Coordinates of C-alpha atoms in Angstrom, one line a residue:
Chain G
X1 CA 123.7 147.3 74.9
X2 CA 122.0 144.9 77.2
X3 CA 121.5 146.3 80.8
X4 CA 122.1 143.0 82.5
X5 CA 123.5 139.8 81.3
X6 CA 124.3 136.4 82.8
X7 CA 126.3 133.9 81.0
X8 CA 126.5 130.2 82.0
X9 CA 126.0 131.1 85.5
X10 CA 126.3 128.3 88.0
X11 CA 125.9 128.5 91.8
X12 CA 126.4 125.9 94.5
X13 CA 126.0 125.6 98.3
X14 CA 128.7 124.0 100.6
X15 CA 126.9 121.8 103.0
X16 CA 128.0 121.0 106.6
X17 CA 129.2 117.6 105.3
X18 CA 131.4 119.0 102.7
X19 CA 129.3 118.2 99.8
X20 CA 128.3 120.6 97.0
X21 CA 124.6 121.4 96.2
X22 CA 124.4 122.6 92.6
X23 CA 121.3 124.9 93.2
X24 CA 121.5 126.9 90.0
X25 CA 123.1 125.5 86.7
X26 CA 123.9 127.1 83.6
X27 CA 121.6 130.1 83.7
X28 CA 122.1 132.4 80.6
X29 CA 119.9 135.4 79.8
X30 CA 120.1 138.9 78.6
X31 CA 117.8 141.8 79.7
X32 CA 117.3 144.9 77.5
X33 CA 116.3 148.2 79.1
X34 CA 112.5 148.4 79.8
X35 CA 112.0 144.7 79.9
X36 CA 110.4 142.6 82.6
X37 CA 111.6 139.1 82.9
X38 CA 109.5 136.7 84.8
X39 CA 111.1 133.5 86.6
X40 CA 108.6 130.9 87.6
X41 CA 109.3 127.4 89.2
X42 CA 108.4 125.3 92.2
X43 CA 109.7 125.7 95.7
X44 CA 113.3 124.7 96.1
X45 CA 114.1 125.0 92.5
X46 CA 116.7 127.8 93.0
X47 CA 114.6 130.8 92.3
X48 CA 115.8 132.6 95.5
X49 CA 119.3 131.2 95.3
X50 CA 119.6 132.8 91.7
X51 CA 118.4 136.1 93.2
X52 CA 121.3 136.2 95.6
X53 CA 123.7 135.2 92.8
X54 CA 122.5 137.8 90.4
X55 CA 122.6 140.7 92.8
X56 CA 126.3 139.8 93.7
X57 CA 125.5 139.0 97.4
X58 CA 127.1 135.5 97.3
X59 CA 127.8 134.9 101.0
X60 CA 129.1 131.5 102.0
X61 CA 127.7 128.8 102.1
X62 CA 126.6 130.1 98.6
X63 CA 129.5 130.1 96.2
X64 CA 129.9 130.8 92.3
X65 CA 130.9 127.8 90.5
X66 CA 131.4 129.3 87.1
X67 CA 130.0 131.7 84.6
X68 CA 129.8 135.6 84.3
X69 CA 127.5 138.4 85.1
X70 CA 127.6 141.8 83.5
X71 CA 125.7 144.8 84.8
X72 CA 125.6 147.6 82.2
X73 CA 128.9 146.1 80.8
X74 CA 130.8 145.7 84.0
X75 CA 131.6 142.3 85.3
X76 CA 130.0 141.7 88.7
X77 CA 131.6 138.4 90.0
X78 CA 135.1 138.7 91.5
X79 CA 134.4 142.2 93.1
X80 CA 134.9 142.5 96.9
X81 CA 131.6 142.4 98.7
X82 CA 132.1 146.0 100.2
X83 CA 132.5 147.2 96.7
X84 CA 129.2 145.5 95.5
X85 CA 127.4 146.8 98.7
X86 CA 128.4 150.5 98.0
X87 CA 128.3 150.8 94.3
X88 CA 126.1 148.1 92.9
X89 CA 123.3 147.4 95.4
X90 CA 120.5 150.0 95.5
X91 CA 122.1 152.1 92.8
X92 CA 122.4 149.6 89.9
X93 CA 120.5 146.6 91.2
X94 CA 117.9 146.6 93.9
X95 CA 116.0 143.8 95.6
X96 CA 112.4 143.6 96.8
X97 CA 112.7 140.7 99.3
X98 CA 110.4 137.7 99.9
X99 CA 108.0 138.4 102.8
X100 CA 108.1 142.2 103.6
X101 CA 107.4 141.8 107.2
X102 CA 110.8 140.0 107.8
X103 CA 112.7 142.7 105.8
X104 CA 111.6 145.6 108.0
X105 CA 113.2 146.2 111.4
X106 CA 110.2 146.3 113.9
X107 CA 111.9 148.4 116.5
X108 CA 112.7 151.4 113.9
X109 CA 110.2 153.8 112.2
X110 CA 109.8 153.5 108.4
X111 CA 111.4 156.8 107.9
X112 CA 114.6 155.8 109.8
X113 CA 115.0 152.6 107.7
X114 CA 114.6 154.7 104.4
X115 CA 117.1 157.4 105.8
X116 CA 119.5 154.5 106.5
X117 CA 119.6 153.9 102.7
X118 CA 120.4 157.5 101.9
X119 CA 122.9 157.8 104.5
X120 CA 125.0 154.8 103.7
X121 CA 125.0 155.6 100.1
X122 CA 125.4 159.3 100.1
X123 CA 127.7 160.1 102.9
X124 CA 127.7 163.8 103.9
X125 CA 126.1 165.0 100.8
X126 CA 122.6 166.2 102.0
X127 CA 121.2 167.3 105.3
X128 CA 118.4 165.5 107.2
X129 CA 115.5 167.8 106.0
X130 CA 116.4 167.4 102.4
X131 CA 116.6 163.6 102.8
X132 CA 113.2 163.6 104.6
X133 CA 111.8 165.5 101.7
X134 CA 113.1 163.2 99.1
X135 CA 111.8 160.3 100.9
X136 CA 108.4 161.9 101.4
X137 CA 108.3 162.5 97.6
X138 CA 109.0 159.1 96.7
X139 CA 106.4 157.6 99.2
X140 CA 103.8 159.8 97.6
X141 CA 104.2 157.9 94.3
X142 CA 103.3 154.7 96.2
X143 CA 99.7 155.8 97.0
X144 CA 100.2 155.7 100.6
X145 CA 99.1 158.0 103.5
X146 CA 102.6 159.2 103.4
X147 CA 103.0 161.0 106.9
X148 CA 101.2 158.3 108.7
X149 CA 103.4 155.4 107.2
X150 CA 106.8 157.2 107.5
X151 CA 106.1 157.8 111.2
X152 CA 104.9 154.3 112.1
X153 CA 106.6 151.1 112.9
X154 CA 106.3 148.2 110.6
X155 CA 104.1 146.3 113.0
X156 CA 101.5 149.1 112.8
X157 CA 101.0 148.7 109.1
X158 CA 98.9 146.4 107.0
X159 CA 100.6 143.8 104.7
X160 CA 100.0 145.8 101.6
X161 CA 101.4 149.0 103.3
X162 CA 104.4 147.0 104.5
X163 CA 105.0 145.7 100.9
X164 CA 104.7 149.1 99.4
X165 CA 107.1 150.7 101.8
X166 CA 109.6 147.9 101.1
X167 CA 109.2 148.8 97.5
X168 CA 109.6 152.4 98.2
X169 CA 112.7 151.9 100.3
X170 CA 114.5 149.6 97.8
X171 CA 113.7 152.0 94.9
X172 CA 114.9 155.3 96.6
X173 CA 118.1 155.7 94.7
X174 CA 116.7 155.0 91.3
X175 CA 118.2 151.8 90.5
X176 CA 118.4 150.5 86.9
X177 CA 117.2 147.2 87.7
X178 CA 114.9 145.8 90.3
X179 CA 114.9 142.0 91.4
X180 CA 111.5 141.2 93.1
X181 CA 111.6 137.9 94.8
X182 CA 107.9 136.7 95.5
X183 CA 106.8 140.2 96.3
X184 CA 103.2 139.4 96.3
X185 CA 103.0 135.7 97.5
X186 CA 101.9 136.5 101.0
X187 CA 99.3 138.9 100.0
X188 CA 95.6 138.5 99.2
X189 CA 94.4 139.0 95.5
X190 CA 93.1 142.6 96.0
X191 CA 96.2 143.8 97.8
X192 CA 98.3 142.0 95.1
X193 CA 96.7 143.8 92.4
X194 CA 97.4 147.1 94.2
X195 CA 101.0 146.3 94.7
X196 CA 101.5 145.3 91.0
X197 CA 99.6 148.6 90.1
X198 CA 102.4 150.5 92.3
X199 CA 105.2 148.6 90.5
X200 CA 103.8 149.6 87.1
X201 CA 103.4 153.3 88.2
X202 CA 106.9 153.3 89.3
X203 CA 108.0 151.8 85.9
X204 CA 106.0 154.4 84.1
X205 CA 107.5 157.2 86.1
X206 CA 110.9 155.9 85.2
X207 CA 112.1 155.3 88.7
X208 CA 113.4 152.1 87.5
X209 CA 113.2 150.6 84.0
X210 CA 114.0 146.8 84.1
X211 CA 112.8 144.2 86.4
X212 CA 113.4 140.5 87.2
X213 CA 110.0 139.4 88.7
X214 CA 110.2 135.9 90.6
X215 CA 107.0 134.1 91.5
X216 CA 105.5 130.6 91.5
X217 CA 102.3 131.8 89.8
X218 CA 102.4 131.5 86.0
X219 CA 99.0 133.3 85.5
X220 CA 100.3 136.4 87.4
X221 CA 103.5 136.4 85.2
X222 CA 101.2 136.3 82.0
X223 CA 100.0 139.9 83.0
X224 CA 103.3 141.1 84.6
X225 CA 106.3 139.9 82.4
X226 CA 107.3 140.4 78.8
X227 CA 109.4 137.2 78.8
X228 CA 109.1 134.2 81.1
X229 CA 111.8 131.8 82.3
X230 CA 110.5 128.6 83.8
X231 CA 113.2 126.8 86.3
X232 CA 113.1 123.3 87.3
X233 CA 115.9 121.7 89.6
X234 CA 118.2 124.7 89.1
X235 CA 117.9 124.8 85.4
X236 CA 115.9 127.2 83.0
X237 CA 113.9 124.6 81.1
X238 CA 112.0 127.1 78.8
X239 CA 112.2 130.8 78.1
X240 CA 110.0 132.7 75.6
X241 CA 107.6 135.4 75.5
X242 CA 104.7 135.3 78.1
X243 CA 102.1 134.5 75.4
X244 CA 104.1 131.7 74.1
X245 CA 104.7 130.1 77.6
X246 CA 101.2 130.5 78.8
X247 CA 99.1 129.5 75.8
X248 CA 101.3 127.0 74.1
X249 CA 104.0 125.7 76.5
X250 CA 106.5 123.3 74.9
X251 CA 108.4 121.7 77.8
X252 CA 106.5 119.0 79.6
X253 CA 107.3 120.8 82.9
X254 CA 105.8 124.0 81.9
X255 CA 102.7 122.1 80.4
X256 CA 102.4 120.4 83.8
X257 CA 102.6 123.8 85.5
X258 CA 99.8 125.1 83.4
X259 CA 97.5 122.2 83.9
X260 CA 97.8 122.4 87.6
X261 CA 96.2 125.7 87.6
X262 CA 93.0 126.4 89.5
X263 CA 90.4 128.9 88.5
X264 CA 86.9 129.9 89.4
X265 CA 85.2 129.3 86.0
X266 CA 82.6 127.1 84.7
X267 CA 83.6 123.5 84.5
X268 CA 86.6 124.0 86.5
X269 CA 85.4 121.7 89.2
X270 CA 85.3 118.7 87.0
X271 CA 88.9 119.2 85.6
X272 CA 91.1 117.8 87.8
X273 CA 94.4 119.8 88.2
X274 CA 97.2 117.5 87.2
X275 CA 99.9 116.6 89.8
X276 CA 103.3 115.5 88.9
X277 CA 104.3 112.3 90.5
X278 CA 107.5 112.0 92.4
X279 CA 110.0 114.5 93.7
X280 CA 112.6 116.7 92.2
X281 CA 116.0 115.3 92.1
X282 CA 118.5 115.6 94.9
X283 CA 120.9 118.4 93.8
X284 CA 123.8 117.1 95.8
X285 CA 124.1 114.1 93.6
X286 CA 125.3 114.0 90.1
X287 CA 122.4 113.8 87.7
X288 CA 122.7 112.0 84.5
X289 CA 120.3 112.8 81.6
X290 CA 117.5 115.4 81.8
X291 CA 116.5 116.5 85.3
X292 CA 112.8 116.2 84.7
X293 CA 113.0 112.6 83.0
X294 CA 112.0 110.8 85.9
X295 CA 108.8 112.5 86.4
X296 CA 108.0 113.2 82.7
X297 CA 105.3 111.4 80.9
X298 CA 107.1 111.8 77.5
X299 CA 110.4 110.6 78.7
X300 CA 112.4 108.4 76.1
X301 CA 115.5 106.4 76.7
X302 CA 117.5 109.1 75.0
X303 CA 116.6 111.9 77.2
X304 CA 117.1 109.8 80.4
X305 CA 120.7 109.4 79.3
X306 CA 121.8 112.6 77.6
X307 CA 122.2 115.9 79.1
X308 CA 119.8 118.2 77.9
X309 CA 120.9 121.5 76.1
X310 CA 119.0 124.5 75.3
X311 CA 117.4 124.3 71.8
X312 CA 115.7 126.9 69.8
X313 CA 112.0 125.6 69.1
X314 CA 109.3 127.8 67.8
X315 CA 111.2 131.0 68.5
X316 CA 111.9 130.1 72.2
X317 CA 114.5 128.3 74.2
X318 CA 113.6 124.9 75.4
X319 CA 115.8 122.4 77.2
X320 CA 114.1 119.2 75.9
X321 CA 115.3 117.1 72.9
X322 CA 111.7 115.9 72.2
X323 CA 110.0 119.3 72.2
X324 CA 108.5 120.1 68.8
Chain M
X1 CA 66.8 118.1 109.0
X2 CA 67.1 114.8 110.7
X3 CA 70.3 113.2 109.8
X4 CA 72.4 116.3 109.8
X5 CA 75.4 115.9 112.0
X6 CA 76.7 119.2 113.1
X7 CA 80.4 119.5 114.0
X8 CA 80.9 123.3 114.7
X9 CA 78.1 125.6 115.4
X10 CA 78.6 129.3 116.0
X11 CA 75.9 131.5 117.3
X12 CA 76.3 135.2 117.2
X13 CA 80.1 134.9 117.5
X14 CA 81.7 138.2 118.5
X15 CA 85.4 138.8 119.2
X16 CA 86.7 142.1 120.3
X17 CA 90.5 143.1 120.8
X18 CA 91.8 145.9 122.9
X19 CA 90.4 148.7 124.9
X20 CA 89.8 152.4 124.5
X21 CA 91.6 153.8 121.4
X22 CA 92.7 150.4 120.1
X23 CA 89.4 148.8 120.7
X24 CA 88.6 146.7 117.5
X25 CA 85.8 144.6 116.8
X26 CA 87.1 141.8 114.6
X27 CA 84.2 139.3 114.3
X28 CA 80.8 141.0 114.2
X29 CA 78.2 138.3 115.1
X30 CA 79.0 135.4 112.9
X31 CA 76.3 132.5 112.5
X32 CA 77.3 129.3 110.8
X33 CA 77.1 125.5 110.9
X34 CA 79.8 123.0 109.7
X35 CA 78.5 119.5 109.3
X36 CA 80.4 116.3 109.6
X37 CA 82.4 115.2 106.5
X38 CA 82.0 118.4 104.8
X39 CA 84.7 120.8 103.1
X40 CA 84.0 124.4 103.9
X41 CA 86.1 127.2 102.7
X42 CA 86.2 130.6 104.2
X43 CA 87.4 133.0 101.5
X44 CA 88.1 136.8 102.2
X45 CA 90.8 139.5 101.7
X46 CA 93.5 140.1 104.3
X47 CA 92.2 141.6 107.8
X48 CA 88.6 140.3 107.3
X49 CA 88.9 138.1 110.4
X50 CA 89.4 134.7 108.6
X51 CA 92.3 133.7 110.8
X52 CA 90.5 134.7 114.0
X53 CA 87.7 132.3 113.1
X54 CA 90.4 129.5 112.6
X55 CA 91.7 130.4 116.1
X56 CA 88.3 130.1 117.6
X57 CA 87.7 126.7 115.9
X58 CA 91.1 125.5 117.2
X59 CA 90.3 126.6 120.8
X60 CA 93.1 129.1 120.9
X61 CA 90.6 131.9 121.7
X62 CA 87.3 132.4 123.4
X63 CA 84.6 134.5 122.0
X64 CA 83.9 137.7 123.7
X65 CA 80.2 137.4 123.0
X66 CA 78.2 134.4 121.6
X67 CA 78.8 130.8 121.7
X68 CA 80.9 128.1 119.6
X69 CA 80.0 124.5 120.0
X70 CA 82.2 121.5 119.0
X71 CA 79.9 118.4 118.8
X72 CA 77.3 120.2 120.8
X73 CA 79.8 121.1 123.7
X74 CA 81.7 124.3 124.2
X75 CA 85.5 124.0 123.9
X76 CA 87.0 124.1 127.4
X77 CA 89.9 121.9 127.5
X78 CA 92.3 122.7 124.6
X79 CA 94.1 119.3 125.0
X80 CA 90.9 117.4 124.7
X81 CA 90.0 119.4 121.6
X82 CA 93.3 118.9 119.8
X83 CA 92.8 115.0 120.0
X84 CA 90.5 115.3 117.1
X85 CA 91.0 118.8 115.7
X86 CA 94.4 119.7 114.1
X87 CA 95.8 122.7 112.3
X88 CA 98.1 123.7 109.4
X89 CA 99.3 127.2 109.6
X90 CA 100.3 129.8 107.1
X91 CA 103.9 130.4 108.0
X92 CA 105.7 127.1 108.3
X93 CA 108.9 128.8 109.7
X94 CA 107.3 129.8 112.9
X95 CA 105.4 126.6 113.3
X96 CA 108.6 124.6 113.7
X97 CA 111.2 124.8 116.3
X98 CA 114.6 125.7 114.7
X99 CA 116.7 124.0 117.2
X100 CA 115.3 120.5 116.7
X101 CA 115.5 118.2 113.6
X102 CA 112.2 118.0 111.6
X103 CA 112.0 114.3 111.9
X104 CA 112.1 114.4 115.8
X105 CA 109.5 117.2 115.7
X106 CA 107.2 115.1 113.5
X107 CA 107.6 112.1 115.8
X108 CA 107.1 114.3 118.9
X109 CA 103.8 115.7 117.5
X110 CA 102.3 112.4 118.7
X111 CA 102.8 113.6 122.3
X112 CA 99.6 115.5 121.9
X113 CA 97.5 112.5 121.9
X114 CA 96.4 110.6 125.2
X115 CA 96.4 107.2 123.3
X116 CA 99.8 107.2 121.6
X117 CA 100.9 104.3 119.2
X118 CA 104.0 102.4 119.6
X119 CA 107.4 103.7 118.6
X120 CA 107.8 101.5 115.7
X121 CA 104.2 102.5 114.5
X122 CA 105.1 106.1 115.0
X123 CA 108.1 105.7 112.7
X124 CA 106.1 103.9 110.0
X125 CA 103.4 106.6 110.0
X126 CA 105.8 109.4 109.7
X127 CA 107.6 107.6 106.8
X128 CA 104.4 107.1 105.1
X129 CA 103.3 110.7 105.6
X130 CA 106.7 112.0 104.3
X131 CA 106.2 109.8 101.2
X132 CA 102.8 111.2 100.7
X133 CA 104.1 114.7 100.5
X134 CA 106.5 113.8 98.0
X135 CA 109.6 113.9 100.2
X136 CA 111.9 110.7 100.5
X137 CA 112.4 109.9 104.3
X138 CA 116.0 109.4 103.5
X139 CA 116.5 113.0 102.2
X140 CA 115.3 114.3 105.5
X141 CA 117.8 112.5 107.9
X142 CA 118.8 114.9 110.6
X143 CA 117.7 117.9 108.6
X144 CA 116.8 121.1 110.5
X145 CA 113.8 123.6 109.6
X146 CA 116.4 126.3 108.2
X147 CA 117.8 123.9 105.6
X148 CA 114.5 123.6 103.8
X149 CA 113.0 126.1 101.5
X150 CA 109.4 127.7 102.2
X151 CA 107.5 125.3 100.1
X152 CA 109.3 122.2 101.5
X153 CA 108.5 123.5 105.1
X154 CA 104.8 123.8 104.3
X155 CA 104.9 120.2 103.1
X156 CA 106.5 119.2 106.4
X157 CA 103.4 120.7 108.2
X158 CA 101.2 118.8 106.0
X159 CA 103.2 115.5 106.7
X160 CA 102.3 116.1 110.5
X161 CA 98.6 116.1 109.6
X162 CA 99.0 113.0 107.3
X163 CA 100.8 111.2 110.3
X164 CA 98.4 112.3 113.0
X165 CA 95.2 111.6 111.0
X166 CA 92.7 114.0 112.9
X167 CA 89.0 114.0 112.3
X168 CA 88.8 117.7 111.7
X169 CA 91.6 119.7 109.8
X170 CA 91.6 123.5 110.1
X171 CA 93.9 124.6 107.1
X172 CA 94.8 128.4 107.5
X173 CA 96.3 129.4 104.1
X174 CA 97.9 126.1 103.9
X175 CA 98.7 126.1 100.2
X176 CA 99.4 129.8 99.7
X177 CA 103.2 129.4 99.8
X178 CA 103.5 126.4 97.4
X179 CA 103.4 126.5 93.7
X180 CA 100.7 125.0 91.4
X181 CA 102.2 121.5 91.0
X182 CA 102.7 121.0 94.6
X183 CA 99.3 122.4 95.5
X184 CA 97.6 119.9 93.2
X185 CA 99.5 117.1 94.8
X186 CA 98.7 118.2 98.2
X187 CA 94.9 118.6 97.4
X188 CA 95.0 115.1 95.9
X189 CA 96.5 113.6 98.9
X190 CA 94.0 115.7 101.2
X191 CA 91.1 114.4 99.2
X192 CA 92.4 110.7 99.5
X193 CA 92.8 111.2 103.2
X194 CA 89.3 112.8 103.4
X195 CA 87.7 109.8 101.8
X196 CA 89.6 107.4 104.1
X197 CA 88.8 109.0 107.3
X198 CA 85.8 111.0 106.5
X199 CA 87.7 114.1 107.6
X200 CA 86.0 117.4 107.9
X201 CA 88.2 120.2 106.5
X202 CA 87.8 123.9 107.0
X203 CA 90.1 125.8 104.5
X204 CA 90.8 129.3 105.0
X205 CA 92.1 131.1 102.0
X206 CA 92.1 134.2 99.8
X207 CA 92.3 132.0 96.6
X208 CA 88.7 131.8 95.3
X209 CA 90.1 129.4 92.5
X210 CA 91.0 126.8 95.2
X211 CA 87.8 127.3 97.1
X212 CA 85.9 126.7 94.0
X213 CA 87.7 123.4 93.2
X214 CA 87.8 121.7 96.6
X215 CA 84.8 122.9 98.7
X216 CA 81.2 121.7 99.3
X217 CA 80.4 125.1 100.5
X218 CA 81.9 128.6 100.6
X219 CA 81.7 131.3 103.0
X220 CA 82.6 134.8 101.8
X221 CA 83.8 137.0 104.6
X222 CA 84.3 140.8 104.5
X223 CA 85.1 143.0 107.6
X224 CA 84.1 140.6 110.4
X225 CA 80.9 139.4 108.8
X226 CA 79.9 136.7 106.4
X227 CA 78.6 138.5 103.3
X228 CA 77.8 135.5 101.2
X229 CA 77.5 131.7 101.4
X230 CA 76.5 128.8 99.4
X231 CA 77.7 126.1 97.0
X232 CA 80.8 127.0 95.0
X233 CA 78.6 127.2 91.7
X234 CA 76.4 129.8 93.5
X235 CA 79.2 131.9 95.0
X236 CA 81.7 131.6 92.2
X237 CA 79.7 131.7 89.0
X238 CA 76.7 133.7 90.2
X239 CA 78.1 136.0 92.9
X240 CA 75.6 138.5 94.5
X241 CA 77.6 140.5 96.9
X242 CA 80.0 143.2 95.7
X243 CA 82.7 141.9 97.8
X244 CA 82.6 138.5 96.0
X245 CA 82.7 140.2 92.7
X246 CA 85.6 142.1 93.6
X247 CA 87.6 139.1 94.9
X248 CA 86.8 137.3 91.6
X249 CA 87.8 140.2 89.6
X250 CA 91.2 140.7 91.2
X251 CA 92.5 137.2 90.4
X252 CA 95.0 137.3 87.6
X253 CA 93.3 135.0 85.1
X254 CA 95.1 134.3 81.9
X255 CA 92.2 134.8 79.7
X256 CA 91.0 138.0 81.1
X257 CA 92.4 141.5 81.2
X258 CA 94.0 142.5 84.5
X259 CA 96.3 145.4 84.9
X260 CA 97.9 146.7 81.7
X261 CA 101.4 148.2 81.9
X262 CA 101.4 151.6 80.4
X263 CA 104.5 152.1 78.1
X264 CA 106.1 155.4 78.0

């Protein structure tokens, strides 16, 4: 049985002017236990919206339009927020938010923040000393100077320590699945490597088993994820194994993402990274045909008119009628 | 050399913060020269002092010891300095005021200049700048900073530069929050602008791939000092310092091994 499943999930924002912005459309995927799914896409394509939707924290102006989510077989949509907060978040699904420094309250010590998670989820079960011991044991897995970190405020820590503390706090209750929303985008490459190392350690020690890893860096996903889904303007345009997507992308957008990469290797200075002309479509308006067609080099009259559906090409899902 | 036109010159730049227990030497005697029309990249891990260098170049900070010259003079008046030197910052959300619409803030950024263009010209220049960063001006009507995503906000900061057209640009981690396609777009336009105005650009980044692509010279910083400098080919392909080698190794390159996940 799959541990997490999204079926034709669509989400929209209600704007101040009463119009709907369809930020995520027709998202379907399944996650098996032990799998890491990477989601890549440009800024504003709906990655962070999708995270809020998947974890059940749909707070207005964000609303569910249609579709279903199953967490270990249980439906998630339609349950009251209090129920989701108490029984799903941190226990079944946990989140590592974007920008760790904004996620930690600067007026409280790290140990108090960690204690809050245990207190609110396990009322009256354990005493303070036991709780502290549990937190201490967990933080030791993160490769941190545990006593120092637990007794300091978030402003006293380096970015890497902060990010690792956030990972420690959000996985305290051994969730089944973790959704990591750009956990390393604000870190430098050396710290990024350490943080990914910590995440892999936790996976190996079975603290959690399944992960959705969201980032805008495809090369990073090549090393982290088993499968990659590429999003464009709220839709998943291509989904396959990481080798398939990185080395032989089929959708024109994935191809463009790969050719825009910069690397420090011989000859890279002469190769110009390819920019895509134009801007993503306005999601508040109704879109006819393929969403990428106006910026696509290989667009035909057919795909400008027809709405694109997921097709299976070369053992992967592609949302393009011309992909071979 | 005779026809060398030095814009920034640092001599034994030292910056210290705090007293007593919290005393911390952040810059440990930097010496560098940045020439007119050059693209220089300062690369380094976090907490190596690269942002402090940027703040000195912008006149936000004065060095504790040593001297920093801009066109042969010390930076004394910040407003004078900002007529020709403009920044792009790392975090766009703290760079914009949340209470005013983005459009009005972009137009207001002309207020820093002593010699302001006419209202109609300001409008025109803002429109052109927005188009340059792939945003339709009509999409931005009366939008506030909190209504945009992180990458879109970063592009707004760039639009500000494209409208103001400064002589020197200090870009502190300007593209670390945007994805590869947008980054390629932004670099494309920056290069165009650079050619048009003969702008000097100082990039500050931890991405050595970006540094290799854009710059004429690379400085590698570690722990408050410059450990290596040279042309991109020298630094990125034949690194001598251990810190540079470490930086290059940590990049998740698709063709090389990085960290492997151990499966139980």
